[in-house]
Amino acid sequence: MNRTVFFVSESTGITAETLGHSLLSQFDTIDFEQVYMPYINTDLRAKALTQRMQEAADRDGVRPVVFATMLNNEIREILQSGNCYYVELFEGFVEPLSVELGVPPSRKPGRSHAITKPSYYTKRIEAINFAMANDDGIRPDNFHRADVVLIGVSRSGKTPTCLYLAMHYGLRSANYPVTEEDFERGDVPQLVWDCRHKLFALTIDPQRLQLIREERRPGSGYASLERCQEDIRMATQIYKRLQIPVLNTTSQSIEEISSHIIKALRGSGER
């Protein structure tokens, strides 16, 4: 079953995305096509979005779900008038909290970031830029600047985990893909060894890996079960040689994997 989901906000949309993902994680039998729509802060943009909602409904045969953090009443009404199931993530909490605190809400967009220290928000943005610039082993010479480095075979979940660590924890995260060249050597480059104290390996069941790779390259040798099994087997040997923590992404969410990494980093003076 397929369903389109829109994450909508007047600002960056990070809050809508985070809360929406947490709710959707309880419905793992549905394939969600996720659409991010930040900065919907004018009537014109809101009306254009309702047209996209209708297109999604026509395509899927069912109305899309909209997770929103929309404090502007006029824009919210435009979105609610569209063909969608609308979930306002703030409203159920803002008014009761206002009663308890005895003051009205400001209803200003983008305030969810302002309550934290500006320096921490800046740190997160810098960490996101670092993760994007050091994705997929592009700059192993930068690994010494990273807080954490993930390694794993292709499509094991390295990139989304790095971005999550950057976005939610402000960690400078890089990743290195274990490739056929490494398998032939039975080892990873020296630059990876040099940062072994901050390395974490991601593994995944071969059957699950095959499904993921098949979506990317249908019918290819890269996506065959035999190739997936062999990649995981040889990568596991390298992880043992490195003596680093190994986390299985098969049935764990990015949030769970990240929490294990954070716990390990906090539990070690070096990490």
PDB file of C-alpha atoms in Angstrom:
ATOM      1  CA  MET A   1       0.000   0.000   0.000  1.00  0.00           C
ATOM      2  CA  ASN A   2       1.342   3.433  -0.977  1.00  0.00           C
ATOM      3  CA  ARG A   3       0.505   6.744   0.651  1.00  0.00           C
ATOM      4  CA  THR A   4       1.877  10.220   0.059  1.00  0.00           C
ATOM      5  CA  VAL A   5       2.840  12.225   3.137  1.00  0.00           C
ATOM      6  CA  PHE A   6       3.572  15.956   3.177  1.00  0.00           C
ATOM      7  CA  PHE A   7       5.660  17.557   5.935  1.00  0.00           C
ATOM      8  CA  VAL A   8       4.627  21.206   5.921  1.00  0.00           C
ATOM      9  CA  SER A   9       5.798  24.237   7.853  1.00  0.00           C
ATOM     10  CA  GLU A  10       5.978  28.024   7.761  1.00  0.00           C
ATOM     11  CA  SER A  11       9.676  27.644   8.626  1.00  0.00           C
ATOM     12  CA  THR A  12      12.314  24.901   8.145  1.00  0.00           C
ATOM     13  CA  GLY A  13       9.970  21.963   8.720  1.00  0.00           C
ATOM     14  CA  ILE A  14      12.393  20.102  11.006  1.00  0.00           C
ATOM     15  CA  THR A  15       9.783  19.790  13.769  1.00  0.00           C
ATOM     16  CA  ALA A  16       7.049  18.548  11.406  1.00  0.00           C
ATOM     17  CA  GLU A  17       9.459  16.041   9.892  1.00  0.00           C
ATOM     18  CA  THR A  18      10.714  14.729  13.238  1.00  0.00           C
ATOM     19  CA  LEU A  19       7.297  14.310  14.847  1.00  0.00           C
ATOM     20  CA  GLY A  20       5.744  13.007  11.647  1.00  0.00           C
ATOM     21  CA  HIS A  21       8.438  10.351  11.232  1.00  0.00           C
ATOM     22  CA  SER A  22       7.929   9.220  14.816  1.00  0.00           C
ATOM     23  CA  LEU A  23       4.229   8.685  14.176  1.00  0.00           C
ATOM     24  CA  LEU A  24       4.708   6.983  10.806  1.00  0.00           C
ATOM     25  CA  SER A  25       7.213   4.529  12.292  1.00  0.00           C
ATOM     26  CA  GLN A  26       4.251   2.739  13.877  1.00  0.00           C
ATOM     27  CA  PHE A  27       2.848   1.852  10.435  1.00  0.00           C
ATOM     28  CA  ASP A  28       5.630  -0.157   8.801  1.00  0.00           C
ATOM     29  CA  THR A  29       3.315  -2.077   6.441  1.00  0.00           C
ATOM     30  CA  ILE A  30       2.723   1.051   4.350  1.00  0.00           C
ATOM     31  CA  ASP A  31       5.125   2.528   1.810  1.00  0.00           C
ATOM     32  CA  PHE A  32       5.146   6.289   2.326  1.00  0.00           C
ATOM     33  CA  GLU A  33       6.249   8.703  -0.372  1.00  0.00           C
ATOM     34  CA  GLN A  34       7.553  11.611   1.664  1.00  0.00           C
ATOM     35  CA  VAL A  35       7.384  15.189   0.403  1.00  0.00           C
ATOM     36  CA  TYR A  36       9.026  18.038   2.333  1.00  0.00           C
ATOM     37  CA  MET A  37       7.417  21.453   1.998  1.00  0.00           C
ATOM     38  CA  PRO A  38       9.124  24.074   4.190  1.00  0.00           C
ATOM     39  CA  TYR A  39       8.426  27.812   4.091  1.00  0.00           C
ATOM     40  CA  ILE A  40       4.754  27.573   3.145  1.00  0.00           C
ATOM     41  CA  ASN A  41       4.229  31.084   4.477  1.00  0.00           C
ATOM     42  CA  THR A  42       2.013  32.788   1.869  1.00  0.00           C
ATOM     43  CA  ASP A  43      -1.516  32.186   0.583  1.00  0.00           C
ATOM     44  CA  LEU A  44      -0.124  31.597  -2.895  1.00  0.00           C
ATOM     45  CA  ARG A  45       2.240  28.846  -1.742  1.00  0.00           C
ATOM     46  CA  ALA A  46      -0.488  27.239   0.333  1.00  0.00           C
ATOM     47  CA  LYS A  47      -2.870  27.152  -2.645  1.00  0.00           C
ATOM     48  CA  ALA A  48      -0.157  25.674  -4.860  1.00  0.00           C
ATOM     49  CA  LEU A  49       0.360  22.977  -2.261  1.00  0.00           C
ATOM     50  CA  THR A  50      -3.328  22.058  -2.245  1.00  0.00           C
ATOM     51  CA  GLN A  51      -2.997  21.413  -5.983  1.00  0.00           C
ATOM     52  CA  ARG A  52      -0.120  19.030  -5.292  1.00  0.00           C
ATOM     53  CA  MET A  53      -2.263  17.305  -2.678  1.00  0.00           C
ATOM     54  CA  GLN A  54      -4.983  16.743  -5.248  1.00  0.00           C
ATOM     55  CA  GLU A  55      -2.465  15.354  -7.732  1.00  0.00           C
ATOM     56  CA  ALA A  56      -1.224  12.932  -5.072  1.00  0.00           C
ATOM     57  CA  ALA A  57      -4.774  11.865  -4.266  1.00  0.00           C
ATOM     58  CA  ASP A  58      -5.546  11.261  -7.942  1.00  0.00           C
ATOM     59  CA  ARG A  59      -2.341   9.258  -8.357  1.00  0.00           C
ATOM     60  CA  ASP A  60      -2.607   7.148  -5.190  1.00  0.00           C
ATOM     61  CA  GLY A  61      -6.360   6.730  -5.140  1.00  0.00           C
ATOM     62  CA  VAL A  62      -6.419   7.953  -1.545  1.00  0.00           C
ATOM     63  CA  ARG A  63      -5.959  11.381   0.020  1.00  0.00           C
ATOM     64  CA  PRO A  64      -2.454  12.268   1.272  1.00  0.00           C
ATOM     65  CA  VAL A  65      -1.552  12.777   4.910  1.00  0.00           C
ATOM     66  CA  VAL A  66      -0.275  16.218   5.903  1.00  0.00           C
ATOM     67  CA  PHE A  67       1.827  16.747   9.033  1.00  0.00           C
ATOM     68  CA  ALA A  68       2.048  20.477   9.694  1.00  0.00           C
ATOM     69  CA  THR A  69       3.333  22.998  12.195  1.00  0.00           C
ATOM     70  CA  MET A  70       1.233  25.872  10.931  1.00  0.00           C
ATOM     71  CA  LEU A  71       0.488  28.653  13.416  1.00  0.00           C
ATOM     72  CA  ASN A  72      -0.948  31.058  10.834  1.00  0.00           C
ATOM     73  CA  ASN A  73      -4.691  30.436  10.889  1.00  0.00           C
ATOM     74  CA  GLU A  74      -5.373  31.716   7.367  1.00  0.00           C
ATOM     75  CA  ILE A  75      -2.731  29.531   5.730  1.00  0.00           C
ATOM     76  CA  ARG A  76      -3.813  26.554   7.817  1.00  0.00           C
ATOM     77  CA  GLU A  77      -7.408  26.943   6.638  1.00  0.00           C
ATOM     78  CA  ILE A  78      -6.259  26.938   3.012  1.00  0.00           C
ATOM     79  CA  LEU A  79      -4.350  23.701   3.557  1.00  0.00           C
ATOM     80  CA  GLN A  80      -7.210  22.087   5.466  1.00  0.00           C
ATOM     81  CA  SER A  81      -9.537  22.873   2.566  1.00  0.00           C
ATOM     82  CA  GLY A  82      -7.419  20.666   0.318  1.00  0.00           C
ATOM     83  CA  ASN A  83      -8.035  16.984  -0.319  1.00  0.00           C
ATOM     84  CA  CYS A  84      -5.946  15.636   2.569  1.00  0.00           C
ATOM     85  CA  TYR A  85      -5.940  14.231   6.072  1.00  0.00           C
ATOM     86  CA  TYR A  86      -4.500  17.191   7.974  1.00  0.00           C
ATOM     87  CA  VAL A  87      -2.611  16.725  11.262  1.00  0.00           C
ATOM     88  CA  GLU A  88      -1.704  19.953  13.052  1.00  0.00           C
ATOM     89  CA  LEU A  89       1.165  18.968  15.343  1.00  0.00           C
ATOM     90  CA  PHE A  90       1.235  22.134  17.467  1.00  0.00           C
ATOM     91  CA  GLU A  91      -2.377  23.036  18.057  1.00  0.00           C
ATOM     92  CA  GLY A  92      -3.225  20.147  20.385  1.00  0.00           C
ATOM     93  CA  PHE A  93      -0.538  21.339  22.770  1.00  0.00           C
ATOM     94  CA  VAL A  94      -0.248  25.108  22.360  1.00  0.00           C
ATOM     95  CA  GLU A  95      -3.679  26.132  23.706  1.00  0.00           C
ATOM     96  CA  PRO A  96      -3.679  23.835  26.790  1.00  0.00           C
ATOM     97  CA  LEU A  97      -0.120  24.951  27.560  1.00  0.00           C
ATOM     98  CA  SER A  98      -1.200  28.586  27.191  1.00  0.00           C
ATOM     99  CA  VAL A  99      -3.937  28.031  29.780  1.00  0.00           C
ATOM    100  CA  GLU A 100      -1.493  26.383  32.179  1.00  0.00           C
ATOM    101  CA  LEU A 101       1.159  29.096  31.781  1.00  0.00           C
ATOM    102  CA  GLY A 102      -1.341  31.933  31.868  1.00  0.00           C
ATOM    103  CA  VAL A 103       0.033  33.715  28.802  1.00  0.00           C
ATOM    104  CA  PRO A 104      -1.011  33.611  25.128  1.00  0.00           C
ATOM    105  CA  PRO A 105       1.297  31.989  22.541  1.00  0.00           C
ATOM    106  CA  SER A 106       3.234  34.307  20.253  1.00  0.00           C
ATOM    107  CA  ARG A 107       2.218  32.307  17.156  1.00  0.00           C
ATOM    108  CA  LYS A 108       5.454  33.288  15.439  1.00  0.00           C
ATOM    109  CA  PRO A 109       6.966  30.764  13.018  1.00  0.00           C
ATOM    110  CA  GLY A 110      10.417  29.316  13.540  1.00  0.00           C
ATOM    111  CA  ARG A 111      10.377  29.741  17.327  1.00  0.00           C
ATOM    112  CA  SER A 112      11.115  26.053  18.011  1.00  0.00           C
ATOM    113  CA  HIS A 113      14.778  26.776  17.250  1.00  0.00           C
ATOM    114  CA  ALA A 114      14.929  30.077  19.091  1.00  0.00           C
ATOM    115  CA  ILE A 115      14.322  28.444  22.493  1.00  0.00           C
ATOM    116  CA  THR A 116      17.696  26.694  22.269  1.00  0.00           C
ATOM    117  CA  LYS A 117      21.052  28.432  22.394  1.00  0.00           C
ATOM    118  CA  PRO A 118      21.876  30.111  19.054  1.00  0.00           C
ATOM    119  CA  SER A 119      25.355  28.585  19.231  1.00  0.00           C
ATOM    120  CA  TYR A 120      23.876  25.071  19.323  1.00  0.00           C
ATOM    121  CA  TYR A 121      21.620  25.791  16.348  1.00  0.00           C
ATOM    122  CA  THR A 122      24.636  27.069  14.420  1.00  0.00           C
ATOM    123  CA  LYS A 123      26.540  23.934  15.416  1.00  0.00           C
ATOM    124  CA  ARG A 124      23.799  21.749  13.948  1.00  0.00           C
ATOM    125  CA  ILE A 125      23.833  23.631  10.655  1.00  0.00           C
ATOM    126  CA  GLU A 126      27.614  23.312  10.445  1.00  0.00           C
ATOM    127  CA  ALA A 127      27.335  19.589  11.244  1.00  0.00           C
ATOM    128  CA  ILE A 128      24.787  19.075   8.457  1.00  0.00           C
ATOM    129  CA  ASN A 129      27.079  20.810   5.980  1.00  0.00           C
ATOM    130  CA  PHE A 130      29.975  18.639   7.176  1.00  0.00           C
ATOM    131  CA  ALA A 131      27.956  15.433   6.737  1.00  0.00           C
ATOM    132  CA  MET A 132      26.955  16.371   3.203  1.00  0.00           C
ATOM    133  CA  ALA A 133      30.520  17.354   2.245  1.00  0.00           C
ATOM    134  CA  ASN A 134      31.966  14.127   3.668  1.00  0.00           C
ATOM    135  CA  ASP A 135      29.404  11.633   2.439  1.00  0.00           C
ATOM    136  CA  ASP A 136      30.284   8.300   0.830  1.00  0.00           C
ATOM    137  CA  GLY A 137      34.014   8.523   1.499  1.00  0.00           C
ATOM    138  CA  ILE A 138      34.471  11.651  -0.626  1.00  0.00           C
ATOM    139  CA  ARG A 139      37.046  13.200   1.733  1.00  0.00           C
ATOM    140  CA  PRO A 140      38.714  10.576   3.962  1.00  0.00           C
ATOM    141  CA  ASP A 141      41.393  13.162   4.674  1.00  0.00           C
ATOM    142  CA  ASN A 142      38.695  15.007   6.650  1.00  0.00           C
ATOM    143  CA  PHE A 143      37.894  12.051   8.907  1.00  0.00           C
ATOM    144  CA  HIS A 144      40.173  13.440  11.613  1.00  0.00           C
ATOM    145  CA  ARG A 145      37.777  16.397  11.910  1.00  0.00           C
ATOM    146  CA  ALA A 146      34.700  14.186  12.338  1.00  0.00           C
ATOM    147  CA  ASP A 147      33.073  13.339  15.674  1.00  0.00           C
ATOM    148  CA  VAL A 148      31.955   9.985  14.321  1.00  0.00           C
ATOM    149  CA  VAL A 149      32.675   7.965  11.164  1.00  0.00           C
ATOM    150  CA  LEU A 150      30.330   5.250   9.917  1.00  0.00           C
ATOM    151  CA  ILE A 151      31.450   2.454   7.616  1.00  0.00           C
ATOM    152  CA  GLY A 152      29.368  -0.180   5.857  1.00  0.00           C
ATOM    153  CA  VAL A 153      28.519  -1.735   2.531  1.00  0.00           C
ATOM    154  CA  SER A 154      26.507   0.163  -0.063  1.00  0.00           C
ATOM    155  CA  ARG A 155      22.894   0.860   0.993  1.00  0.00           C
ATOM    156  CA  SER A 156      23.324  -0.144   4.638  1.00  0.00           C
ATOM    157  CA  GLY A 157      22.038   3.204   5.946  1.00  0.00           C
ATOM    158  CA  LYS A 158      25.198   5.250   6.408  1.00  0.00           C
ATOM    159  CA  THR A 159      24.078   8.541   4.829  1.00  0.00           C
ATOM    160  CA  PRO A 160      20.682   8.949   6.541  1.00  0.00           C
ATOM    161  CA  THR A 161      22.218   8.047   9.892  1.00  0.00           C
ATOM    162  CA  CYS A 162      24.981  10.635   9.430  1.00  0.00           C
ATOM    163  CA  LEU A 163      22.457  13.317   8.566  1.00  0.00           C
ATOM    164  CA  TYR A 164      20.292  12.416  11.551  1.00  0.00           C
ATOM    165  CA  LEU A 165      23.277  12.612  13.897  1.00  0.00           C
ATOM    166  CA  ALA A 166      24.148  15.998  12.439  1.00  0.00           C
ATOM    167  CA  MET A 167      20.636  17.400  12.439  1.00  0.00           C
ATOM    168  CA  HIS A 168      19.558  16.265  15.898  1.00  0.00           C
ATOM    169  CA  TYR A 169      22.811  16.047  17.853  1.00  0.00           C
ATOM    170  CA  GLY A 170      25.105  18.499  16.082  1.00  0.00           C
ATOM    171  CA  LEU A 171      27.714  15.796  15.447  1.00  0.00           C
ATOM    172  CA  ARG A 172      30.101  16.119  12.538  1.00  0.00           C
ATOM    173  CA  SER A 173      29.484  12.764  10.879  1.00  0.00           C
ATOM    174  CA  ALA A 174      31.280  11.225   7.920  1.00  0.00           C
ATOM    175  CA  ASN A 175      30.959   7.828   6.306  1.00  0.00           C
ATOM    176  CA  TYR A 176      33.053   5.423   4.283  1.00  0.00           C
ATOM    177  CA  PRO A 177      31.626   2.757   1.924  1.00  0.00           C
ATOM    178  CA  VAL A 178      33.364  -0.618   2.148  1.00  0.00           C
ATOM    179  CA  THR A 179      33.957  -1.544  -1.512  1.00  0.00           C
ATOM    180  CA  GLU A 180      35.303  -4.380  -3.658  1.00  0.00           C
ATOM    181  CA  GLU A 181      38.744  -2.781  -3.491  1.00  0.00           C
ATOM    182  CA  ASP A 182      38.679  -3.103   0.296  1.00  0.00           C
ATOM    183  CA  PHE A 183      37.449  -6.689   0.019  1.00  0.00           C
ATOM    184  CA  GLU A 184      40.359  -7.569  -2.253  1.00  0.00           C
ATOM    185  CA  ARG A 185      42.818  -6.129   0.282  1.00  0.00           C
ATOM    186  CA  GLY A 186      40.908  -7.476   3.236  1.00  0.00           C
ATOM    187  CA  ASP A 187      41.382  -4.099   4.867  1.00  0.00           C
ATOM    188  CA  VAL A 188      40.454  -0.400   4.742  1.00  0.00           C
ATOM    189  CA  PRO A 189      42.759   2.545   3.930  1.00  0.00           C
ATOM    190  CA  GLN A 190      45.101   3.934   6.556  1.00  0.00           C
ATOM    191  CA  LEU A 191      43.029   7.124   6.871  1.00  0.00           C
ATOM    192  CA  VAL A 192      40.141   4.983   8.086  1.00  0.00           C
ATOM    193  CA  TRP A 193      42.378   3.065  10.499  1.00  0.00           C
ATOM    194  CA  ASP A 194      43.660   6.342  11.896  1.00  0.00           C
ATOM    195  CA  CYS A 195      40.197   7.238  13.179  1.00  0.00           C
ATOM    196  CA  ARG A 196      39.352   3.759  14.492  1.00  0.00           C
ATOM    197  CA  HIS A 197      38.500   5.196  17.924  1.00  0.00           C
ATOM    198  CA  LYS A 198      35.444   6.928  16.413  1.00  0.00           C
ATOM    199  CA  LEU A 199      34.418   4.262  13.904  1.00  0.00           C
ATOM    200  CA  PHE A 200      31.055   2.491  13.950  1.00  0.00           C
ATOM    201  CA  ALA A 201      30.123  -0.209  11.454  1.00  0.00           C
ATOM    202  CA  LEU A 202      26.608  -0.632  10.078  1.00  0.00           C
ATOM    203  CA  THR A 203      25.497  -4.068   8.952  1.00  0.00           C
ATOM    204  CA  ILE A 204      22.232  -5.402   7.544  1.00  0.00           C
ATOM    205  CA  ASP A 205      20.668  -8.764   6.742  1.00  0.00           C
ATOM    206  CA  PRO A 206      21.466  -9.817   3.146  1.00  0.00           C
ATOM    207  CA  GLN A 207      17.797 -10.394   2.302  1.00  0.00           C
ATOM    208  CA  ARG A 208      16.881  -6.871   3.382  1.00  0.00           C
ATOM    209  CA  LEU A 209      19.899  -5.453   1.575  1.00  0.00           C
ATOM    210  CA  GLN A 210      18.823  -7.209  -1.614  1.00  0.00           C
ATOM    211  CA  LEU A 211      15.389  -5.575  -1.486  1.00  0.00           C
ATOM    212  CA  ILE A 212      16.920  -2.129  -1.034  1.00  0.00           C
ATOM    213  CA  ARG A 213      19.470  -2.593  -3.820  1.00  0.00           C
ATOM    214  CA  GLU A 214      16.848  -4.071  -6.136  1.00  0.00           C
ATOM    215  CA  GLU A 215      14.888  -0.808  -5.909  1.00  0.00           C
ATOM    216  CA  ARG A 216      17.997   1.109  -6.929  1.00  0.00           C
ATOM    217  CA  ARG A 217      19.299  -1.217  -9.673  1.00  0.00           C
ATOM    218  CA  PRO A 218      16.644  -3.786 -10.606  1.00  0.00           C
ATOM    219  CA  GLY A 219      17.937  -7.088 -11.960  1.00  0.00           C
ATOM    220  CA  SER A 220      21.615  -6.192 -11.533  1.00  0.00           C
ATOM    221  CA  GLY A 221      24.392  -8.335 -10.128  1.00  0.00           C
ATOM    222  CA  TYR A 222      24.854  -5.592  -7.541  1.00  0.00           C
ATOM    223  CA  ALA A 223      21.366  -6.379  -6.217  1.00  0.00           C
ATOM    224  CA  SER A 224      21.619 -10.196  -6.325  1.00  0.00           C
ATOM    225  CA  LEU A 225      21.260 -12.092  -3.063  1.00  0.00           C
ATOM    226  CA  GLU A 226      24.609 -13.815  -3.644  1.00  0.00           C
ATOM    227  CA  ARG A 227      26.392 -10.472  -4.007  1.00  0.00           C
ATOM    228  CA  CYS A 228      24.677  -9.091  -0.902  1.00  0.00           C
ATOM    229  CA  GLN A 229      25.618 -12.149   1.145  1.00  0.00           C
ATOM    230  CA  GLU A 230      29.242 -11.982   0.021  1.00  0.00           C
ATOM    231  CA  ASP A 231      29.496  -8.231   0.653  1.00  0.00           C
ATOM    232  CA  ILE A 232      28.184  -8.635   4.200  1.00  0.00           C
ATOM    233  CA  ARG A 233      30.448 -11.616   4.884  1.00  0.00           C
ATOM    234  CA  MET A 234      33.625  -9.862   3.765  1.00  0.00           C
ATOM    235  CA  ALA A 235      32.681  -6.589   5.444  1.00  0.00           C
ATOM    236  CA  THR A 236      32.111  -8.428   8.727  1.00  0.00           C
ATOM    237  CA  GLN A 237      35.663  -9.796   8.546  1.00  0.00           C
ATOM    238  CA  ILE A 238      36.995  -6.257   8.163  1.00  0.00           C
ATOM    239  CA  TYR A 239      34.936  -5.037  11.143  1.00  0.00           C
ATOM    240  CA  LYS A 240      36.407  -7.829  13.286  1.00  0.00           C
ATOM    241  CA  ARG A 241      39.880  -6.825  12.185  1.00  0.00           C
ATOM    242  CA  LEU A 242      39.179  -3.214  13.173  1.00  0.00           C
ATOM    243  CA  GLN A 243      37.566  -4.302  16.474  1.00  0.00           C
ATOM    244  CA  ILE A 244      34.851  -1.670  16.269  1.00  0.00           C
ATOM    245  CA  PRO A 245      31.168  -1.633  17.350  1.00  0.00           C
ATOM    246  CA  VAL A 246      28.760  -3.117  14.798  1.00  0.00           C
ATOM    247  CA  LEU A 247      25.121  -1.959  14.635  1.00  0.00           C
ATOM    248  CA  ASN A 248      22.445  -3.817  12.673  1.00  0.00           C
ATOM    249  CA  THR A 249      20.114  -1.561  10.661  1.00  0.00           C
ATOM    250  CA  THR A 250      17.798  -4.358   9.488  1.00  0.00           C
ATOM    251  CA  SER A 251      15.003  -3.787  11.970  1.00  0.00           C
ATOM    252  CA  GLN A 252      16.195  -0.720  13.848  1.00  0.00           C
ATOM    253  CA  SER A 253      15.209   2.811  12.917  1.00  0.00           C
ATOM    254  CA  ILE A 254      17.699   5.608  12.296  1.00  0.00           C
ATOM    255  CA  GLU A 255      16.675   7.065  15.645  1.00  0.00           C
ATOM    256  CA  GLU A 256      17.501   3.795  17.441  1.00  0.00           C
ATOM    257  CA  ILE A 257      20.839   3.368  15.675  1.00  0.00           C
ATOM    258  CA  SER A 258      21.748   6.964  16.477  1.00  0.00           C
ATOM    259  CA  SER A 259      20.841   6.531  20.146  1.00  0.00           C
ATOM    260  CA  HIS A 260      23.220   3.550  20.389  1.00  0.00           C
ATOM    261  CA  ILE A 261      25.994   5.645  18.854  1.00  0.00           C
ATOM    262  CA  ILE A 262      25.345   8.564  21.206  1.00  0.00           C
ATOM    263  CA  LYS A 263      25.352   6.226  24.214  1.00  0.00           C
ATOM    264  CA  ALA A 264      28.688   4.729  23.123  1.00  0.00           C
ATOM    265  CA  LEU A 265      30.220   8.168  22.543  1.00  0.00           C
ATOM    266  CA  ARG A 266      29.141   9.378  25.968  1.00  0.00           C
ATOM    267  CA  GLY A 267      30.359   6.217  27.642  1.00  0.00           C
ATOM    268  CA  SER A 268      33.917   6.579  26.428  1.00  0.00           C
ATOM    269  CA  GLY A 269      36.415   9.315  27.161  1.00  0.00           C
ATOM    270  CA  GLU A 270      37.840   9.045  23.654  1.00  0.00           C
ATOM    271  CA  ARG A 271      34.547   8.639  21.792  1.00  0.00           C
TER     272      ARG A 271
END
